[in-house]
């Protein structure tokens, strides 16, 4: 049946899809992305949003025949593409060629009734497929992975690569968002948009942050914001007529209160009516008010904000930096993984460094190379044309949007060298005096006494790492120095690939205790420290604690 579905599909869209599949995500080793004209962020966002609007999410029975499933669905219209994934059950994401097909599918469905529970009827694009005559055998369905490999598998992969450059590229390939995961992210936003549209028919729910800035790792959260610009601007240009479009609106004392009210209502709505939305928390007193919830079917932890256009612009800036040179993403992914492995970052908010701050640090470091690998934000501003001009809430967010107008770097340094130099650079950075500033690409005097100061590129009076404590910064510096040292030692004594011993990037990702046992010959000091720590824990807490420590 599959070929029939293909034949029915729309030729234009398939061709576009193939082109996208060849684009950056899979091209780290060959660098051939340099030859393909690079798409603007806004083009990519619009195209994916439009795709998501033609897509449905279906919870399928465990035993299902893929062919019959597609044959059944294609009676509602031609299918452009589909994939299956597992997340507490089997799900299918099906993209039709035309939006109208979804209406026909919805018309053929009904809201379930059970004796024990009452359903709240909501016409969504999230369906549950119940077969009258279930297939006894499940045909072989290729299920797409939405989570990265286990640490053990990653270590094995890294140990058998031939160079540190290969290790960084392998880690990127394993952890980056797949085409399918990206589609699922846009679809989830689109499903939430359907709910928000009950109040704001012209709203758009836009993904931002690591889901779209090319630095997202499989499993990362889904940041989304409610864009009400269409509603605000509706009729703004109409000057004739007796009625103003919004003839009577409620007013509140500040923009912040308006944001809180909107999010409060949406939070309630997601909680009470949103199919698959669970664990809804309204965090309205934060600096940036948000609603946090789990979208059960996709498995995404979602953060919904509103009025967050600047964050979308910083996602666009990172997208540009990520696309300019294939070394950028490889280095950022490795540094993020390294930080996570040593608990420098956490999924719980607190005094730790965030992934966003780490990405800024890598970008800054790459701007400081000679010749620079990345241009400063100020130089991207000088390349901007009239169309790129952008002021948001009084902040100048102008920079060149067309990637093809930015000259590639002449720098040819290897990833191995960059990794070493990154640790050297930040292991010796004068954090007590200087701030990190990607706008100018140079160190500046710190305007206040925050331990780590990274200037927000657009709201230039803000520090994006204001939350970081002195002790967390010190931990980062100590680990950076230790990692630089390990890489230096390895230069002298590199294990052979066949030895199956963690080396290079793999040894940097080992939690300190394990790493010590692997590098014991090279570092007696570390071995002594481990024994000391174990003895301390025995002395203080008895044998129970010893088991805990050594079991980690
Ligand atoms: N952001 C910001 N200023 C901050 C924190 C966040 O402008 N102090 C914006 C950035 O655009 C960031 C986005 O909000 O990309 C989402 O924040 P967050 O989820 O913390 O970071 P991500 O980049 O999405 O990284 P992660 O994979 O850890 O979620
Ligand atoms: Mg995020």
XYZ file of C-alpha atoms and ligand atoms in Angstrom:
582
model
C 0.000 0.000 0.000
C 2.909 2.352 0.686
C 3.593 3.165 -3.011
C -0.052 4.162 -3.480
C 0.227 6.669 -0.679
C 3.405 8.002 -2.231
C 1.773 8.337 -5.620
C -1.007 10.328 -4.101
C 1.362 12.687 -2.357
C 1.983 16.194 -3.617
C 5.197 16.327 -5.670
C 6.236 19.836 -4.660
C 6.175 19.170 -0.949
C 8.039 15.883 -1.232
C 10.846 17.533 -3.171
C 11.166 20.243 -0.533
C 11.241 17.646 2.212
C 14.068 15.738 0.594
C 16.089 18.895 0.290
C 15.603 19.661 3.952
C 16.595 16.162 5.019
C 19.943 16.712 3.392
C 20.483 19.946 5.241
C 22.758 20.733 8.184
C 21.771 18.136 10.760
C 23.285 15.242 8.834
C 26.197 17.033 7.290
C 28.699 17.444 10.080
C 31.357 15.204 8.637
C 31.355 16.339 5.069
C 30.794 20.050 5.607
C 28.722 20.002 2.408
C 26.136 22.237 3.996
C 28.405 25.090 2.880
C 27.352 24.521 -0.715
C 23.603 24.619 -0.109
C 21.991 28.056 0.061
C 21.050 28.502 3.671
C 17.470 29.270 4.571
C 16.423 32.189 6.688
C 15.139 31.429 10.149
C 11.746 33.002 9.397
C 11.355 30.921 6.198
C 12.172 27.761 8.099
C 9.723 28.651 10.890
C 6.885 29.512 8.507
C 7.346 26.393 6.435
C 7.423 24.085 9.430
C 4.426 25.801 10.998
C 2.434 25.346 7.823
C 3.467 21.661 7.709
C 2.387 21.199 11.319
C -1.045 22.613 10.532
C -1.576 19.801 8.018
C -0.488 17.181 10.554
C -2.320 14.991 13.075
C -1.191 12.951 16.069
C -2.682 9.478 16.489
C -2.443 7.163 19.471
C -2.397 3.704 17.871
C -3.127 0.223 19.182
C 0.000 -1.779 20.002
C -0.723 -4.227 17.185
C -1.206 -2.445 13.937
C -0.500 -3.002 10.281
C 1.261 0.054 8.838
C -0.131 -0.576 5.362
C -3.728 -0.860 6.491
C -3.306 2.177 8.700
C -2.052 4.307 5.802
C -4.687 2.961 3.449
C -7.394 3.852 5.937
C -6.057 7.375 6.473
C -5.485 8.127 2.804
C -9.270 7.964 2.248
C -9.333 11.418 3.909
C -6.758 12.811 1.508
C -3.239 12.202 0.195
C -0.528 11.788 2.845
C 2.766 13.617 2.474
C 4.728 11.716 5.105
C 4.362 9.918 8.413
C 6.362 8.310 11.189
C 5.751 6.276 14.329
C 7.293 6.702 17.757
C 6.831 5.210 21.208
C 6.111 7.142 24.379
C 4.026 5.075 26.814
C 2.260 3.609 23.804
C 2.590 3.775 20.060
C 1.930 7.095 18.297
C 1.850 8.135 14.660
C 2.495 11.597 13.240
C 0.760 11.891 9.886
C 1.220 14.879 7.601
C -1.469 15.303 4.953
C -0.849 17.201 1.734
C -3.830 19.449 2.364
C -5.183 21.026 5.489
C -8.757 20.157 4.423
C -8.097 16.435 4.955
C -8.015 17.056 8.692
C -11.612 18.338 8.671
C -12.784 15.163 6.900
C -10.919 13.018 9.413
C -12.399 14.967 12.340
C -15.895 14.579 10.905
C -15.491 10.837 10.913
C -14.553 10.613 14.610
C -16.496 10.707 17.850
C -15.801 11.583 21.479
C -15.505 8.431 23.586
C -18.129 7.671 26.234
C -17.461 5.371 29.139
C -19.713 4.326 31.976
C -17.277 5.524 34.631
C -16.021 8.838 33.251
C -17.416 11.807 31.400
C -15.389 13.276 28.539
C -15.056 16.998 27.862
C -15.654 17.246 24.126
C -12.863 19.109 22.324
C -12.326 19.031 18.597
C -8.573 18.509 18.460
C -6.088 16.995 16.016
C -5.015 14.388 18.512
C -6.859 11.111 17.869
C -7.111 7.709 19.392
C -7.396 4.814 16.971
C -9.451 1.853 18.175
C -9.644 -1.076 15.786
C -12.841 -3.115 15.612
C -10.882 -6.170 14.488
C -7.398 -5.800 15.932
C -4.614 -7.469 13.973
C -3.226 -10.395 15.883
C 0.312 -9.685 14.775
C 2.043 -6.387 14.743
C 3.862 -5.778 11.487
C 7.413 -4.484 11.750
C 6.991 -0.798 12.370
C 10.093 1.327 12.376
C 9.738 3.488 15.405
C 11.613 6.784 15.470
C 13.779 7.487 18.522
C 12.858 10.596 20.458
C 15.560 10.199 23.105
C 19.344 9.991 22.773
C 21.374 6.801 23.265
C 22.322 5.722 26.748
C 25.598 6.987 28.224
C 27.037 3.488 27.992
C 26.374 3.278 24.247
C 27.751 6.769 23.742
C 30.958 5.875 25.575
C 31.435 2.825 23.387
C 30.953 4.902 20.265
C 33.378 7.554 21.454
C 36.043 5.035 22.460
C 36.172 3.544 18.968
C 36.417 6.794 16.999
C 39.741 7.723 15.528
C 40.274 11.305 16.587
C 38.969 13.879 19.022
C 37.448 15.719 16.050
C 35.499 12.558 15.184
C 34.411 12.243 18.790
C 32.921 15.737 18.828
C 31.161 15.163 15.518
C 29.850 11.769 16.688
C 28.442 13.286 19.851
C 26.706 15.970 17.789
C 25.208 13.408 15.430
C 23.908 11.286 18.290
C 22.424 14.095 20.358
C 21.081 16.656 17.896
C 17.347 16.870 17.244
C 16.270 14.614 14.422
C 14.021 15.739 11.586
C 11.187 13.744 13.160
C 11.698 15.148 16.643
C 11.660 18.664 15.199
C 8.390 17.887 13.386
C 6.898 16.640 16.654
C 7.937 19.881 18.381
C 6.235 22.058 15.758
C 3.173 19.801 15.856
C 2.932 20.123 19.654
C 3.017 23.929 19.356
C 0.364 23.745 16.672
C -1.889 21.585 18.903
C -1.494 24.065 21.775
C -2.284 26.860 19.315
C -5.648 25.198 18.587
C -6.479 25.483 22.292
C -5.254 29.077 22.659
C -7.191 30.013 19.504
C -10.421 29.481 21.426
C -9.641 32.826 23.102
C -7.391 34.448 20.510
C -8.389 33.246 17.039
C -5.418 34.943 15.337
C -2.749 33.872 17.796
C 0.376 31.932 16.876
C 2.223 29.612 19.231
C 5.869 29.797 18.190
C 8.621 27.489 19.395
C 11.871 29.195 20.450
C 15.011 28.333 22.439
C 16.896 25.123 21.826
C 14.039 23.492 19.860
C 14.766 25.876 16.973
C 18.178 27.487 17.505
C 20.093 24.361 16.212
C 21.596 23.688 19.678
C 18.791 21.446 20.966
C 19.623 18.018 22.329
C 17.116 15.141 22.063
C 15.039 15.294 25.238
C 15.412 19.073 25.773
C 12.394 21.111 26.904
C 10.025 22.791 24.458
C 9.936 26.570 24.896
C 6.965 28.188 23.191
C 5.396 31.600 23.239
C 1.974 32.952 22.482
C 2.337 35.585 19.795
C -0.619 38.001 19.808
C 0.817 40.470 17.325
C -1.748 39.552 14.678
C -4.607 40.252 17.105
C -2.988 43.485 18.293
C -2.422 44.728 14.760
C -5.820 43.654 13.458
C -7.369 46.655 11.840
C -4.528 48.888 13.034
C -4.180 50.313 9.532
C -7.908 50.978 9.039
C -8.550 54.653 9.453
C -12.044 54.978 7.980
C -15.328 53.744 9.439
C -17.204 54.612 12.571
C -16.247 51.650 14.712
C -12.859 50.788 16.158
C -12.296 47.052 15.885
C -11.641 46.658 19.591
C -14.490 48.930 20.600
C -14.337 47.866 24.235
C -11.363 46.130 25.791
C -10.349 45.561 29.383
C -7.309 47.494 30.493
C -4.850 46.657 33.268
C -2.145 48.827 34.882
C 0.894 47.198 33.187
C 2.081 44.924 30.401
C 3.259 42.445 33.050
C -0.213 42.172 34.571
C -1.707 41.705 31.094
C 0.782 38.869 30.489
C -0.068 37.265 33.835
C -3.809 37.415 33.145
C -3.485 35.889 29.687
C -1.226 33.090 30.922
C -3.438 32.431 33.906
C -6.463 31.845 31.671
C -4.492 29.700 29.241
C -3.054 27.686 32.120
C -6.581 26.928 33.351
C -7.661 26.055 29.848
C -4.756 23.644 29.283
C -5.358 22.089 32.663
C -9.099 21.573 32.272
C -9.533 21.055 28.541
C -6.148 20.446 26.891
C -5.940 16.892 25.490
C -2.795 15.261 26.893
C -1.687 18.310 28.930
C -0.836 17.270 32.494
C 0.993 18.697 35.519
C 0.090 22.279 34.624
C 1.864 24.827 36.854
C 1.324 28.565 36.600
C 4.588 30.332 37.461
C 3.313 33.861 37.084
C 5.566 35.729 39.516
C 8.817 34.841 37.727
C 10.717 37.628 35.899
C 9.319 36.097 32.748
C 5.890 34.650 33.753
C 5.198 31.195 32.320
C 2.944 28.145 32.350
C 4.818 24.848 32.639
C 3.183 21.546 31.681
C 3.868 18.118 30.296
C 2.506 17.204 26.914
C 2.043 13.535 27.611
C 1.762 12.162 24.104
C 4.870 13.847 22.744
C 6.739 13.464 26.045
C 7.812 17.139 25.964
C 8.147 19.307 29.031
C 6.709 22.605 27.814
C 7.256 26.190 28.978
C 4.643 28.569 27.594
C 5.276 32.320 27.804
C 3.788 35.278 26.008
C 5.159 38.577 24.823
C 8.603 37.027 24.380
C 9.708 38.295 20.998
C 13.235 39.145 22.161
C 13.858 35.520 23.157
C 12.712 34.488 19.671
C 15.195 36.972 18.211
C 18.030 35.557 20.314
C 17.025 32.088 19.057
C 17.351 33.435 15.506
C 20.788 34.847 16.303
C 21.946 31.479 17.670
C 20.479 29.759 14.590
C 22.678 31.993 12.446
C 25.785 31.339 14.549
C 25.068 27.602 14.475
C 24.751 27.577 10.692
C 27.839 29.671 9.903
C 30.492 27.083 10.628
C 30.130 23.355 11.234
C 32.525 23.495 14.216
C 30.200 25.702 16.269
C 27.479 23.168 17.018
C 29.969 20.334 17.532
C 31.800 22.354 20.165
C 28.635 23.636 21.867
C 27.128 20.120 22.126
C 30.305 18.732 23.665
C 30.625 21.559 26.183
C 26.942 21.195 27.123
C 27.380 17.431 27.603
C 30.575 17.938 29.562
C 28.784 20.425 31.844
C 25.846 18.057 32.339
C 28.130 15.096 33.085
C 29.731 17.081 35.917
C 26.431 18.476 37.234
C 27.430 22.013 36.287
C 23.978 22.295 34.673
C 20.722 20.867 35.956
C 17.124 20.507 34.860
C 16.086 22.176 38.121
C 16.387 25.973 38.197
C 19.005 27.227 40.651
C 22.422 28.848 41.007
C 23.931 26.789 38.172
C 25.116 27.813 34.735
C 22.466 27.264 32.044
C 22.910 25.787 28.598
C 22.048 29.176 27.129
C 24.944 30.793 29.052
C 27.335 28.011 27.999
C 26.369 28.540 24.358
C 27.119 32.259 24.711
C 30.509 31.416 26.231
C 31.388 29.162 23.286
C 30.280 31.816 20.790
C 32.357 34.437 22.590
C 35.377 32.123 22.628
C 35.014 31.511 18.866
C 34.829 35.265 18.259
C 38.150 35.614 20.134
C 40.116 33.179 17.934
C 42.591 34.503 15.441
C 41.315 34.767 12.764
C 37.838 34.748 14.364
C 35.583 31.776 13.647
C 32.415 33.777 14.360
C 31.648 37.445 13.686
C 30.586 39.794 16.475
C 26.940 40.816 16.753
C 27.961 44.393 15.952
C 29.463 43.264 12.652
C 26.277 41.299 11.844
C 24.446 44.577 12.468
C 26.595 46.444 9.957
C 25.720 43.823 7.306
C 21.985 44.366 7.864
C 19.781 45.981 5.219
C 16.549 47.985 5.601
C 14.452 44.812 5.800
C 16.497 43.550 8.763
C 15.859 46.640 10.864
C 14.146 45.562 14.055
C 13.416 47.381 17.308
C 11.654 45.404 20.062
C 10.470 47.217 23.172
C 13.050 49.929 22.534
C 15.917 47.426 22.072
C 17.829 47.430 18.826
C 17.612 43.868 17.484
C 18.917 44.636 13.994
C 21.290 42.116 12.387
C 21.642 40.473 8.993
C 19.068 37.715 8.505
C 20.355 36.372 5.181
C 23.036 33.813 6.003
C 24.423 33.885 2.511
C 25.654 37.451 3.011
C 28.056 36.498 5.809
C 31.586 35.544 4.710
C 32.863 32.170 5.981
C 35.803 32.261 8.388
C 39.368 31.661 7.193
C 40.237 29.969 10.459
C 41.122 26.267 10.006
C 41.723 25.174 13.599
C 40.675 21.625 14.482
C 37.943 20.810 16.974
C 40.533 19.088 19.130
C 42.525 22.282 19.434
C 39.412 24.372 20.027
C 38.225 22.080 22.794
C 41.576 22.320 24.583
C 41.786 26.039 24.095
C 38.220 26.538 25.352
C 39.133 24.941 28.667
C 42.413 26.885 28.834
C 40.670 30.146 28.016
C 37.896 29.880 30.596
C 40.131 28.164 33.136
C 42.118 31.417 33.196
C 39.441 34.017 32.444
C 39.359 37.063 34.752
C 35.729 36.484 35.811
C 36.251 38.791 38.812
C 36.869 41.820 36.559
C 35.471 41.086 33.121
C 32.154 40.353 31.471
C 31.426 38.317 28.338
C 29.920 40.292 25.517
C 29.147 38.727 22.126
C 27.937 42.065 20.753
C 31.453 43.487 20.777
C 33.302 40.191 20.902
C 35.636 41.518 23.567
C 35.909 41.423 27.325
C 34.350 44.413 29.069
C 34.551 45.649 32.653
C 31.822 44.035 34.751
C 29.062 46.550 35.502
C 28.168 44.838 38.804
C 29.529 42.263 41.199
C 27.669 39.160 39.879
C 30.215 36.284 39.864
C 29.509 35.538 36.172
C 28.416 38.352 33.883
C 27.268 37.531 30.324
C 25.587 40.476 28.697
C 22.194 39.782 27.155
C 22.841 40.506 23.451
C 19.644 42.514 22.981
C 18.551 43.729 26.399
C 22.055 44.993 27.024
C 21.483 46.075 30.620
C 20.683 42.481 31.638
C 23.027 39.699 32.705
C 21.846 36.310 31.399
C 23.822 34.464 34.107
C 22.784 36.581 37.067
C 21.643 33.432 38.881
C 25.114 31.828 38.955
C 26.746 31.680 42.412
C 30.449 32.124 43.123
C 30.794 28.470 44.129
C 29.168 27.223 40.892
C 31.460 29.473 38.867
C 34.464 28.174 40.807
C 33.360 24.596 40.093
C 33.210 25.445 36.372
C 36.706 26.985 36.457
C 38.188 24.037 38.382
C 36.671 21.504 35.988
C 37.792 23.511 32.947
C 41.367 23.513 34.281
C 41.219 19.829 35.099
C 39.901 19.038 31.600
C 42.590 21.136 29.908
C 45.154 19.250 31.957
C 43.723 15.824 31.046
C 43.800 16.666 27.335
C 47.396 17.847 27.640
C 48.413 14.626 29.391
C 46.664 12.549 26.740
C 48.689 14.200 24.027
C 51.707 12.513 25.514
C 50.140 9.155 26.264
C 47.225 8.434 23.941
C 45.771 4.929 24.411
C 45.418 2.779 21.312
C 41.888 2.665 19.897
C 41.620 -1.068 20.455
C 42.215 -0.703 24.195
C 38.523 0.159 24.761
C 39.625 2.687 27.371
C 37.819 6.026 27.515
C 40.060 8.625 25.952
C 39.800 12.169 24.608
C 36.278 13.523 24.913
C 35.057 10.284 26.553
C 37.468 10.684 29.457
C 36.318 14.280 29.921
C 32.703 13.127 30.225
C 33.427 10.604 32.958
C 32.222 11.682 36.366
C 35.312 12.635 38.367
C 35.390 9.448 40.502
C 35.431 7.076 37.493
C 37.781 9.269 35.589
C 40.284 8.986 38.405
C 40.413 5.225 38.164
C 41.000 5.383 34.413
C 43.769 7.924 34.654
C 45.373 6.586 37.799
C 48.808 6.077 36.376
C 48.840 9.596 35.113
C 47.445 11.182 38.208
C 48.365 9.691 41.542
C 47.117 12.856 43.149
C 43.559 12.076 42.035
C 43.760 8.495 43.285
C 44.858 9.689 46.728
C 41.961 12.171 46.767
C 39.452 9.386 45.999
C 40.736 7.204 48.820
C 40.653 10.209 51.157
C 37.030 10.932 50.237
C 35.993 7.329 50.777
C 37.704 7.239 54.147
C 36.006 10.499 55.101
C 32.576 9.130 54.193
C 33.280 5.929 56.153
C 34.333 7.914 59.190
C 31.394 10.260 59.091
C 28.456 8.105 58.076
C 29.148 4.421 58.508
C 29.116 1.727 55.849
C 25.748 2.651 54.345
C 27.184 5.793 52.893
C 30.219 3.966 51.598
C 27.986 1.732 49.514
C 26.165 4.778 48.157
C 29.335 6.613 47.202
C 30.981 3.678 45.522
C 27.793 2.659 43.807
C 27.570 5.931 41.903
N 16.594 33.252 27.425
C 17.026 34.550 27.563
N 17.618 34.961 28.724
C 17.799 34.105 29.750
C 17.350 32.769 29.628
C 16.762 32.379 28.451
O 16.892 35.323 26.616
N 18.371 34.516 30.878
C 15.953 32.824 26.155
C 16.977 32.286 25.158
O 16.548 32.636 23.856
C 16.889 30.793 25.359
C 15.388 30.635 25.621
O 15.048 31.789 26.397
O 17.317 30.067 24.218
C 14.987 29.381 26.343
O 15.634 29.278 27.585
P 16.124 27.891 28.143
O 15.062 26.868 27.960
O 16.669 28.127 29.501
O 17.402 27.582 27.231
P 17.552 26.787 25.885
O 18.440 27.607 24.989
O 16.237 26.390 25.337
O 18.399 25.500 26.333
P 17.866 24.110 26.976
O 18.208 23.081 25.958
O 18.641 23.950 28.237
O 16.412 24.242 27.242
Mg 14.798 25.355 26.502
